Amino acid sequence: MKIPRLTDTTLRDGDHAVSHSYTPEMVRTIVQNLDEAGVPVIEVSHGSGLNGSTIQQGFSKHSEFDLIKVAVETAKQAKIASLFVPGIGTSNELRQAAELGISILRIAVHCTEADVTEQYFRLAKELGLEAVGFLMMSHTQPANVLVEQAKLMESYGADCVYVVDSAGALVQSGVRERVSALKEALSIEVGFHAHNNLGLAIGNTITALEAGADQIDGTLRGLGAGAGNAPTEVLVAVLNKMNLDTGINLSILMDVAEEVVAPLMQTPIVIDRDNLSSGYAGVYNSFLLHVRHAAEKFGVKASEIMEELGKRKAVAGQEDWILDVAVELAKKKVLKV
Ligand SMILES: CC[C@H](O)CC(=O)C(=O)O
Ligand SMILES: [Mn+2]
């Protein structure tokens, strides 16, 4: 099995879990530790990607450009990456992040919408960036559809395409099928990004490696949207046990996870009823906080909203459905009384 490239996305996916409250000091400390530990790629941006600080996605406490600047200045060996979602971010933010010195742009779209990424892949390459495609909500489509979409990204200049389990809804057979199909069809690298709603983030990531994945993601303590991600420190420990030596210092990772990241958690990252129902129904993890707010406001269960959103096959960008569903469920409840 190949030694994978590990991207730590505590400062991007984890941004959802801290309600976009990262400060330059936190970024400096986390980047310093990840960099010293030897993590090769560190992702920094709003959880929903560049320019995500909006009323729909949640306002950031500090400008993500200030945070990216600190990250670039602090990292000695690690490459800094940012996430970009077309429609949330524009070419302006992409250019600005490149000027600040990011090395990698990860372009994320719903897994049937690769065609909207062309101009951004081309621009990222023009600006000298490594460009990675993110096929979000990959559980919703069979392997052959993901292959078509990934091939489009490859034709636009992608250096790697990720199978992204945004809802933490995939089980191991689903990961194997999708990652192997991409590996077989593409000439570029393939990655896998896990969420832990079904308790499979580490197991699925290892399955992705067995299926040939070249790149994987983690976050310290699993800090990330919904049930969180594969914890970076656990991934490194497991890879060591498998004799896949990434050269990453486990002891530094365990310390920063325990002493710096764990205290940042607003609520423990656990598989509670809301997270499990979200993964089970296949609902996008970034919906969690919005669903919880709506549930509280309208006096319904978050898990019921998740179940209904799953039935309606809601995707990123359809956050307005959350309120519609909550209101409908509340009305039904009143009529029953
Ligand atoms: C809005 C981007 C999204 O959070 C990307 C991601 O990490 C995922 O889909 O899991
Ligand atoms: Mn994610």
mmCIF file of C-alpha atoms and ligand atoms in Angstrom:
data_model
loop_
_atom_site.group_PDB
_atom_site.id
_atom_site.type_symbol
_atom_site.label_atom_id
_atom_site.label_comp_id
_atom_site.label_asym_id
_atom_site.label_seq_id
_atom_site.Cartn_x
_atom_site.Cartn_y
_atom_site.Cartn_z
ATOM 1 C CA MET A 1 0.000 0.000 0.000
ATOM 2 C CA LYS A 2 1.233 3.476 -0.864
ATOM 3 C CA ILE A 3 2.079 6.028 1.850
ATOM 4 C CA PRO A 4 -0.666 8.653 1.417
ATOM 5 C CA ARG A 5 -0.374 12.414 1.504
ATOM 6 C CA LEU A 6 -2.233 13.680 4.556
ATOM 7 C CA THR A 7 -4.099 16.981 4.541
ATOM 8 C CA ASP A 8 -5.121 18.323 7.933
ATOM 9 C CA THR A 9 -8.304 20.371 7.640
ATOM 10 C CA THR A 10 -8.843 21.317 11.318
ATOM 11 C CA LEU A 11 -8.612 24.960 10.249
ATOM 12 C CA ARG A 12 -11.215 24.529 7.475
ATOM 13 C CA ASP A 13 -13.660 21.651 8.147
ATOM 14 C CA GLY A 14 -13.136 22.318 11.872
ATOM 15 C CA ASP A 15 -14.196 25.915 11.279
ATOM 16 C CA HIS A 16 -17.831 24.682 11.026
ATOM 17 C CA ALA A 17 -17.538 23.117 14.486
ATOM 18 C CA VAL A 18 -16.199 26.274 16.167
ATOM 19 C CA SER A 19 -18.861 28.466 14.496
ATOM 20 C CA HIS A 20 -16.199 30.237 12.409
ATOM 21 C CA SER A 21 -14.512 31.711 15.481
ATOM 22 C CA TYR A 22 -10.835 30.984 14.749
ATOM 23 C CA THR A 23 -8.432 33.779 15.681
ATOM 24 C CA PRO A 24 -4.997 34.495 14.167
ATOM 25 C CA GLU A 25 -3.404 33.257 17.434
ATOM 26 C CA MET A 26 -5.226 29.911 17.254
ATOM 27 C CA VAL A 27 -4.217 29.517 13.611
ATOM 28 C CA ARG A 28 -0.592 30.298 14.446
ATOM 29 C CA THR A 29 -0.471 27.701 17.246
ATOM 30 C CA ILE A 30 -2.207 24.961 15.279
ATOM 31 C CA VAL A 31 -0.157 25.529 12.117
ATOM 32 C CA GLN A 32 3.087 25.677 14.138
ATOM 33 C CA ASN A 33 2.356 22.284 15.681
ATOM 34 C CA LEU A 34 1.096 20.575 12.510
ATOM 35 C CA ASP A 35 4.075 21.947 10.590
ATOM 36 C CA GLU A 36 6.571 20.830 13.219
ATOM 37 C CA ALA A 37 4.949 17.408 13.325
ATOM 38 C CA GLY A 38 5.582 17.099 9.575
ATOM 39 C CA VAL A 39 1.995 17.218 8.267
ATOM 40 C CA PRO A 40 2.496 18.030 4.575
ATOM 41 C CA VAL A 41 -0.712 19.981 3.838
ATOM 42 C CA ILE A 42 -2.785 22.250 6.087
ATOM 43 C CA GLU A 43 -6.112 23.616 4.848
ATOM 44 C CA VAL A 44 -7.239 27.052 6.039
ATOM 45 C CA SER A 45 -10.399 28.962 5.056
ATOM 46 C CA HIS A 46 -13.986 29.450 6.094
ATOM 47 C CA GLY A 47 -15.599 26.014 6.572
ATOM 48 C CA SER A 48 -17.678 26.573 3.440
ATOM 49 C CA GLY A 49 -14.661 27.725 1.481
ATOM 50 C CA LEU A 50 -13.288 31.120 0.475
ATOM 51 C CA ASN A 51 -15.840 33.929 0.882
ATOM 52 C CA GLY A 52 -18.049 31.690 3.020
ATOM 53 C CA SER A 53 -18.458 34.359 5.701
ATOM 54 C CA THR A 54 -22.092 35.237 4.895
ATOM 55 C CA ILE A 55 -25.447 35.175 6.626
ATOM 56 C CA GLN A 56 -26.261 31.835 4.930
ATOM 57 C CA GLN A 57 -23.002 30.064 5.805
ATOM 58 C CA GLY A 58 -22.198 31.880 9.078
ATOM 59 C CA PHE A 59 -20.064 34.959 9.604
ATOM 60 C CA SER A 60 -16.395 34.493 10.535
ATOM 61 C CA LYS A 61 -15.016 36.274 13.575
ATOM 62 C CA HIS A 62 -11.805 37.117 11.693
ATOM 63 C CA SER A 63 -11.154 37.629 8.008
ATOM 64 C CA GLU A 64 -10.072 34.331 6.476
ATOM 65 C CA PHE A 65 -7.423 36.229 4.529
ATOM 66 C CA ASP A 66 -5.824 37.309 7.822
ATOM 67 C CA LEU A 67 -5.901 33.672 8.926
ATOM 68 C CA ILE A 68 -4.435 32.420 5.635
ATOM 69 C CA LYS A 69 -1.681 35.044 5.875
ATOM 70 C CA VAL A 70 -0.737 33.862 9.379
ATOM 71 C CA ALA A 71 -0.771 30.230 8.227
ATOM 72 C CA VAL A 72 1.474 30.933 5.224
ATOM 73 C CA GLU A 73 3.898 32.953 7.385
ATOM 74 C CA THR A 74 4.009 30.259 10.088
ATOM 75 C CA ALA A 75 4.423 27.092 8.009
ATOM 76 C CA LYS A 76 8.034 26.176 7.293
ATOM 77 C CA GLN A 77 7.510 22.952 5.358
ATOM 78 C CA ALA A 78 3.760 22.436 5.071
ATOM 79 C CA LYS A 79 1.848 23.638 2.028
ATOM 80 C CA ILE A 80 -1.192 25.757 2.790
ATOM 81 C CA ALA A 81 -4.412 24.859 0.982
ATOM 82 C CA SER A 82 -7.782 26.613 0.824
ATOM 83 C CA LEU A 83 -11.195 25.287 -0.104
ATOM 84 C CA PHE A 84 -13.189 26.952 -2.856
ATOM 85 C CA VAL A 85 -16.869 26.364 -3.645
ATOM 86 C CA PRO A 86 -17.911 27.957 -6.956
ATOM 87 C CA GLY A 87 -20.851 30.256 -6.299
ATOM 88 C CA ILE A 88 -19.795 30.922 -2.708
ATOM 89 C CA GLY A 89 -16.283 32.005 -3.752
ATOM 90 C CA THR A 90 -15.488 34.002 -6.871
ATOM 91 C CA SER A 91 -12.320 34.450 -8.953
ATOM 92 C CA ASN A 92 -11.490 37.500 -6.812
ATOM 93 C CA GLU A 93 -11.087 35.500 -3.604
ATOM 94 C CA LEU A 94 -9.245 32.780 -5.480
ATOM 95 C CA ARG A 95 -6.717 35.327 -6.766
ATOM 96 C CA GLN A 96 -6.420 36.943 -3.329
ATOM 97 C CA ALA A 97 -5.660 33.607 -1.632
ATOM 98 C CA ALA A 98 -3.073 32.814 -4.311
ATOM 99 C CA GLU A 99 -1.433 36.205 -3.756
ATOM 100 C CA LEU A 100 -1.236 35.477 -0.033
ATOM 101 C CA GLY A 101 0.790 32.370 -0.844
ATOM 102 C CA ILE A 102 -1.486 29.314 -0.710
ATOM 103 C CA SER A 103 -0.062 26.421 -2.747
ATOM 104 C CA ILE A 104 -3.151 24.258 -3.198
ATOM 105 C CA LEU A 105 -6.748 25.064 -4.101
ATOM 106 C CA ARG A 106 -9.377 22.415 -3.374
ATOM 107 C CA ILE A 107 -12.435 23.049 -5.563
ATOM 108 C CA ALA A 108 -15.616 21.544 -4.112
ATOM 109 C CA VAL A 109 -18.947 20.972 -5.860
ATOM 110 C CA HIS A 110 -21.910 18.652 -5.518
ATOM 111 C CA CYS A 111 -20.802 15.422 -7.166
ATOM 112 C CA THR A 112 -22.937 15.888 -10.306
ATOM 113 C CA GLU A 113 -21.858 19.464 -10.985
ATOM 114 C CA ALA A 114 -18.231 19.182 -12.043
ATOM 115 C CA ASP A 115 -18.990 21.206 -15.177
ATOM 116 C CA VAL A 116 -19.154 24.431 -13.150
ATOM 117 C CA THR A 117 -15.528 24.015 -12.018
ATOM 118 C CA GLU A 118 -13.779 24.444 -15.372
ATOM 119 C CA GLN A 119 -12.951 28.157 -15.156
ATOM 120 C CA TYR A 120 -11.691 27.783 -11.586
ATOM 121 C CA PHE A 121 -9.411 24.832 -12.340
ATOM 122 C CA ARG A 122 -8.016 26.744 -15.303
ATOM 123 C CA LEU A 123 -7.478 29.885 -13.217
ATOM 124 C CA ALA A 124 -5.894 27.939 -10.339
ATOM 125 C CA LYS A 125 -3.427 26.331 -12.760
ATOM 126 C CA GLU A 126 -2.720 29.689 -14.421
ATOM 127 C CA LEU A 127 -1.868 31.061 -10.969
ATOM 128 C CA GLY A 128 0.570 28.177 -10.418
ATOM 129 C CA LEU A 129 -1.534 26.353 -7.817
ATOM 130 C CA GLU A 130 -1.961 22.647 -7.341
ATOM 131 C CA ALA A 131 -5.676 22.035 -7.987
ATOM 132 C CA VAL A 132 -7.706 19.346 -6.275
ATOM 133 C CA GLY A 133 -11.330 18.456 -7.054
ATOM 134 C CA PHE A 134 -13.799 17.627 -4.276
ATOM 135 C CA LEU A 135 -16.865 15.590 -5.308
ATOM 136 C CA MET A 136 -19.142 16.336 -2.362
ATOM 137 C CA MET A 137 -21.960 14.018 -1.236
ATOM 138 C CA SER A 138 -20.357 11.158 -3.154
ATOM 139 C CA HIS A 139 -22.672 8.645 -1.458
ATOM 140 C CA THR A 140 -25.567 9.937 -3.577
ATOM 141 C CA GLN A 141 -24.140 8.696 -6.883
ATOM 142 C CA PRO A 142 -22.859 5.349 -8.130
ATOM 143 C CA ALA A 143 -19.208 4.903 -9.070
ATOM 144 C CA ASN A 144 -19.806 5.330 -12.834
ATOM 145 C CA VAL A 145 -21.335 8.800 -12.349
ATOM 146 C CA LEU A 146 -18.449 9.855 -10.095
ATOM 147 C CA VAL A 147 -16.015 8.630 -12.734
ATOM 148 C CA GLU A 148 -17.674 10.821 -15.426
ATOM 149 C CA GLN A 149 -17.534 13.824 -13.121
ATOM 150 C CA ALA A 150 -13.958 13.181 -12.040
ATOM 151 C CA LYS A 151 -12.890 12.839 -15.671
ATOM 152 C CA LEU A 152 -14.334 16.280 -16.370
ATOM 153 C CA MET A 153 -12.240 17.691 -13.536
ATOM 154 C CA GLU A 154 -9.186 15.873 -14.881
ATOM 155 C CA SER A 155 -9.805 17.403 -18.308
ATOM 156 C CA TYR A 156 -9.912 20.889 -16.706
ATOM 157 C CA GLY A 157 -6.465 20.363 -15.166
ATOM 158 C CA ALA A 158 -7.158 18.779 -11.740
ATOM 159 C CA ASP A 159 -4.123 17.164 -10.122
ATOM 160 C CA CYS A 160 -6.272 14.978 -7.874
ATOM 161 C CA VAL A 161 -9.979 14.245 -7.375
ATOM 162 C CA TYR A 162 -11.459 13.338 -3.996
ATOM 163 C CA VAL A 163 -14.402 11.120 -3.152
ATOM 164 C CA VAL A 164 -15.968 13.226 -0.398
ATOM 165 C CA ASP A 165 -18.259 11.530 2.102
ATOM 166 C CA SER A 166 -19.871 14.809 3.160
ATOM 167 C CA ALA A 167 -22.677 13.128 5.100
ATOM 168 C CA GLY A 168 -20.593 10.342 6.636
ATOM 169 C CA ALA A 169 -23.078 8.034 4.923
ATOM 170 C CA LEU A 170 -20.773 5.588 3.144
ATOM 171 C CA VAL A 171 -19.933 2.138 4.453
ATOM 172 C CA GLN A 172 -16.743 0.371 3.458
ATOM 173 C CA SER A 173 -18.043 -1.400 0.334
ATOM 174 C CA GLY A 174 -19.284 1.963 -1.000
ATOM 175 C CA VAL A 175 -15.898 3.578 -0.412
ATOM 176 C CA ARG A 176 -14.046 0.697 -2.072
ATOM 177 C CA GLU A 177 -16.260 0.761 -5.194
ATOM 178 C CA ARG A 178 -15.979 4.515 -5.671
ATOM 179 C CA VAL A 179 -12.267 4.935 -4.972
ATOM 180 C CA SER A 180 -11.260 1.884 -7.082
ATOM 181 C CA ALA A 181 -13.401 3.095 -9.992
ATOM 182 C CA LEU A 182 -11.701 6.516 -9.940
ATOM 183 C CA LYS A 183 -8.267 4.951 -9.612
ATOM 184 C CA GLU A 184 -8.928 2.770 -12.625
ATOM 185 C CA ALA A 185 -10.343 5.566 -14.796
ATOM 186 C CA LEU A 186 -8.040 8.506 -13.993
ATOM 187 C CA SER A 187 -4.385 9.225 -14.630
ATOM 188 C CA ILE A 188 -4.230 11.692 -11.732
ATOM 189 C CA GLU A 189 -4.267 11.088 -7.976
ATOM 190 C CA VAL A 190 -7.394 10.122 -6.040
ATOM 191 C CA GLY A 191 -8.273 11.239 -2.519
ATOM 192 C CA PHE A 192 -10.804 10.400 0.181
ATOM 193 C CA HIS A 193 -12.396 12.722 2.791
ATOM 194 C CA ALA A 194 -14.365 11.058 5.580
ATOM 195 C CA HIS A 195 -16.993 12.070 8.136
ATOM 196 C CA ASN A 196 -17.733 9.987 11.196
ATOM 197 C CA ASN A 197 -21.532 9.839 11.409
ATOM 198 C CA LEU A 198 -21.572 6.036 11.215
ATOM 199 C CA GLY A 199 -18.371 5.648 13.246
ATOM 200 C CA LEU A 200 -16.468 4.690 10.093
ATOM 201 C CA ALA A 201 -14.235 7.692 9.391
ATOM 202 C CA ILE A 202 -10.980 5.867 10.201
ATOM 203 C CA GLY A 203 -12.139 2.507 8.796
ATOM 204 C CA ASN A 204 -13.389 4.096 5.572
ATOM 205 C CA THR A 205 -10.142 6.030 5.147
ATOM 206 C CA ILE A 206 -8.133 2.807 5.489
ATOM 207 C CA THR A 207 -10.459 1.113 2.991
ATOM 208 C CA ALA A 208 -9.851 4.029 0.605
ATOM 209 C CA LEU A 209 -6.103 3.439 0.964
ATOM 210 C CA GLU A 210 -6.560 -0.274 0.270
ATOM 211 C CA ALA A 211 -8.477 0.746 -2.868
ATOM 212 C CA GLY A 212 -5.521 2.869 -3.956
ATOM 213 C CA ALA A 213 -6.216 6.389 -2.589
ATOM 214 C CA ASP A 214 -3.182 8.674 -2.772
ATOM 215 C CA GLN A 215 -4.445 11.473 -0.525
ATOM 216 C CA ILE A 216 -6.487 11.438 2.676
ATOM 217 C CA ASP A 217 -7.859 14.036 5.100
ATOM 218 C CA GLY A 218 -8.054 14.340 8.855
ATOM 219 C CA THR A 219 -8.695 16.905 11.572
ATOM 220 C CA LEU A 220 -7.203 17.094 15.050
ATOM 221 C CA ARG A 221 -9.569 15.393 17.527
ATOM 222 C CA GLY A 222 -11.883 14.893 14.530
ATOM 223 C CA LEU A 223 -12.993 18.538 14.819
ATOM 224 C CA GLY A 224 -15.241 19.063 11.809
ATOM 225 C CA ALA A 225 -18.783 19.496 10.557
ATOM 226 C CA GLY A 226 -21.450 17.230 12.087
ATOM 227 C CA ALA A 227 -19.938 14.113 13.627
ATOM 228 C CA GLY A 228 -16.513 15.385 12.629
ATOM 229 C CA ASN A 229 -13.784 13.866 10.477
ATOM 230 C CA ALA A 230 -11.155 11.134 10.801
ATOM 231 C CA PRO A 231 -8.945 12.366 13.671
ATOM 232 C CA THR A 232 -5.506 13.184 12.230
ATOM 233 C CA GLU A 233 -3.635 11.828 15.252
ATOM 234 C CA VAL A 234 -5.565 8.545 15.146
ATOM 235 C CA LEU A 235 -4.951 8.217 11.408
ATOM 236 C CA VAL A 236 -1.208 8.645 11.934
ATOM 237 C CA ALA A 237 -1.214 6.089 14.771
ATOM 238 C CA VAL A 238 -3.097 3.575 12.597
ATOM 239 C CA LEU A 239 -0.833 4.201 9.591
ATOM 240 C CA ASN A 240 2.209 3.617 11.828
ATOM 241 C CA LYS A 241 0.705 0.315 13.006
ATOM 242 C CA MET A 242 0.242 -0.627 9.331
ATOM 243 C CA ASN A 243 3.930 0.162 8.681
ATOM 244 C CA LEU A 244 2.996 3.075 6.447
ATOM 245 C CA ASP A 245 5.508 5.582 7.731
ATOM 246 C CA THR A 246 4.346 9.107 6.907
ATOM 247 C CA GLY A 247 7.253 10.568 8.872
ATOM 248 C CA ILE A 248 4.707 12.544 10.933
ATOM 249 C CA ASN A 249 5.443 12.975 14.654
ATOM 250 C CA LEU A 250 2.536 11.359 16.533
ATOM 251 C CA SER A 251 3.491 12.762 19.901
ATOM 252 C CA ILE A 252 3.234 16.391 18.722
ATOM 253 C CA LEU A 253 -0.146 15.636 17.140
ATOM 254 C CA MET A 254 -1.491 14.014 20.312
ATOM 255 C CA ASP A 255 -0.390 17.005 22.380
ATOM 256 C CA VAL A 256 -1.877 19.669 20.101
ATOM 257 C CA ALA A 257 -5.113 17.672 19.740
ATOM 258 C CA GLU A 258 -5.445 17.315 23.502
ATOM 259 C CA GLU A 259 -4.163 20.663 24.730
ATOM 260 C CA VAL A 260 -5.106 23.102 21.963
ATOM 261 C CA VAL A 261 -7.966 21.682 19.906
ATOM 262 C CA ALA A 262 -10.051 19.794 22.505
ATOM 263 C CA PRO A 263 -10.578 22.985 24.577
ATOM 264 C CA LEU A 264 -11.914 24.754 21.456
ATOM 265 C CA MET A 265 -14.811 22.348 21.081
ATOM 266 C CA GLN A 266 -18.118 24.074 21.720
ATOM 267 C CA THR A 267 -19.859 20.726 22.065
ATOM 268 C CA PRO A 268 -18.160 17.329 22.130
ATOM 269 C CA ILE A 269 -17.744 15.779 18.681
ATOM 270 C CA VAL A 270 -19.736 12.612 19.301
ATOM 271 C CA ILE A 271 -22.124 10.453 17.314
ATOM 272 C CA ASP A 272 -25.301 11.612 19.003
ATOM 273 C CA ARG A 273 -28.865 11.146 17.755
ATOM 274 C CA ASP A 274 -28.692 14.165 15.421
ATOM 275 C CA ASN A 275 -25.391 13.118 13.837
ATOM 276 C CA LEU A 276 -26.357 9.482 13.456
ATOM 277 C CA SER A 277 -29.712 10.354 11.903
ATOM 278 C CA SER A 278 -27.953 12.789 9.567
ATOM 279 C CA GLY A 279 -25.443 10.142 8.384
ATOM 280 C CA TYR A 280 -28.162 7.488 8.192
ATOM 281 C CA ALA A 281 -30.384 9.760 6.092
ATOM 282 C CA GLY A 282 -27.407 10.947 4.018
ATOM 283 C CA VAL A 283 -27.746 14.638 4.903
ATOM 284 C CA TYR A 284 -24.882 17.030 4.384
ATOM 285 C CA ASN A 285 -22.985 17.497 7.694
ATOM 286 C CA SER A 286 -22.705 21.273 7.450
ATOM 287 C CA PHE A 287 -26.498 21.416 7.881
ATOM 288 C CA LEU A 288 -26.234 20.261 11.503
ATOM 289 C CA LEU A 289 -26.016 23.582 13.336
ATOM 290 C CA HIS A 290 -28.742 25.148 11.165
ATOM 291 C CA VAL A 291 -30.973 22.105 11.746
ATOM 292 C CA ARG A 292 -30.429 22.308 15.513
ATOM 293 C CA HIS A 293 -31.366 26.004 15.541
ATOM 294 C CA ALA A 294 -34.495 25.364 13.471
ATOM 295 C CA ALA A 295 -35.463 22.407 15.667
ATOM 296 C CA GLU A 296 -35.216 24.530 18.797
ATOM 297 C CA LYS A 297 -37.060 27.463 17.259
ATOM 298 C CA PHE A 298 -40.014 25.385 16.019
ATOM 299 C CA GLY A 299 -40.119 22.794 18.811
ATOM 300 C CA VAL A 300 -39.421 19.730 16.659
ATOM 301 C CA LYS A 301 -36.708 17.062 16.791
ATOM 302 C CA ALA A 302 -33.516 17.728 14.802
ATOM 303 C CA SER A 303 -33.419 14.034 13.873
ATOM 304 C CA GLU A 304 -36.891 14.340 12.286
ATOM 305 C CA ILE A 305 -35.750 17.309 10.215
ATOM 306 C CA MET A 306 -32.680 15.277 9.128
ATOM 307 C CA GLU A 307 -34.853 12.339 8.135
ATOM 308 C CA GLU A 308 -37.099 14.549 5.976
ATOM 309 C CA LEU A 309 -34.138 16.371 4.383
ATOM 310 C CA GLY A 310 -32.699 12.950 3.525
ATOM 311 C CA LYS A 311 -35.971 11.948 1.833
ATOM 312 C CA ARG A 312 -35.937 15.191 -0.156
ATOM 313 C CA LYS A 313 -32.292 14.614 -1.147
ATOM 314 C CA ALA A 314 -31.191 18.089 -0.020
ATOM 315 C CA VAL A 315 -27.741 19.172 -1.200
ATOM 316 C CA ALA A 316 -25.375 22.008 -0.265
ATOM 317 C CA GLY A 317 -26.948 25.362 -1.114
ATOM 318 C CA GLN A 318 -30.419 24.177 -0.138
ATOM 319 C CA GLU A 319 -30.099 25.345 3.479
ATOM 320 C CA ASP A 320 -33.400 27.240 3.056
ATOM 321 C CA TRP A 321 -35.181 23.853 2.966
ATOM 322 C CA ILE A 322 -34.265 23.366 6.634
ATOM 323 C CA LEU A 323 -36.673 26.063 7.774
ATOM 324 C CA ASP A 324 -39.380 24.870 5.362
ATOM 325 C CA VAL A 325 -39.131 21.339 6.747
ATOM 326 C CA ALA A 326 -39.073 22.532 10.374
ATOM 327 C CA VAL A 327 -42.195 24.658 9.816
ATOM 328 C CA GLU A 328 -44.027 21.786 8.093
ATOM 329 C CA LEU A 329 -43.150 19.352 10.880
ATOM 330 C CA ALA A 330 -44.228 21.883 13.516
ATOM 331 C CA LYS A 331 -47.561 22.419 11.725
ATOM 332 C CA LYS A 332 -48.175 18.663 11.560
ATOM 333 C CA LYS A 333 -47.443 18.397 15.271
ATOM 334 C CA VAL A 334 -49.918 21.177 16.092
ATOM 335 C CA LEU A 335 -52.634 19.606 13.938
ATOM 336 C CA LYS A 336 -52.172 16.249 15.698
ATOM 337 C CA VAL A 337 -52.587 17.796 19.158
HETATM 338 C C1 LIG B 1 -18.902 23.503 1.899
HETATM 339 C C2 LIG B 1 -17.731 22.642 1.779
HETATM 340 C C3 LIG B 1 -17.847 21.328 2.514
HETATM 341 O O1 LIG B 1 -17.918 21.510 3.910
HETATM 342 C C4 LIG B 1 -16.737 20.440 2.027
HETATM 343 C C5 LIG B 1 -16.583 19.251 2.869
HETATM 344 O O2 LIG B 1 -15.699 19.184 3.703
HETATM 345 C C6 LIG B 1 -17.535 18.139 2.758
HETATM 346 O O3 LIG B 1 -18.398 18.148 1.870
HETATM 347 O O4 LIG B 1 -17.445 17.222 3.588
HETATM 348 MN MN MN B 2 -16.038 17.704 5.251
#
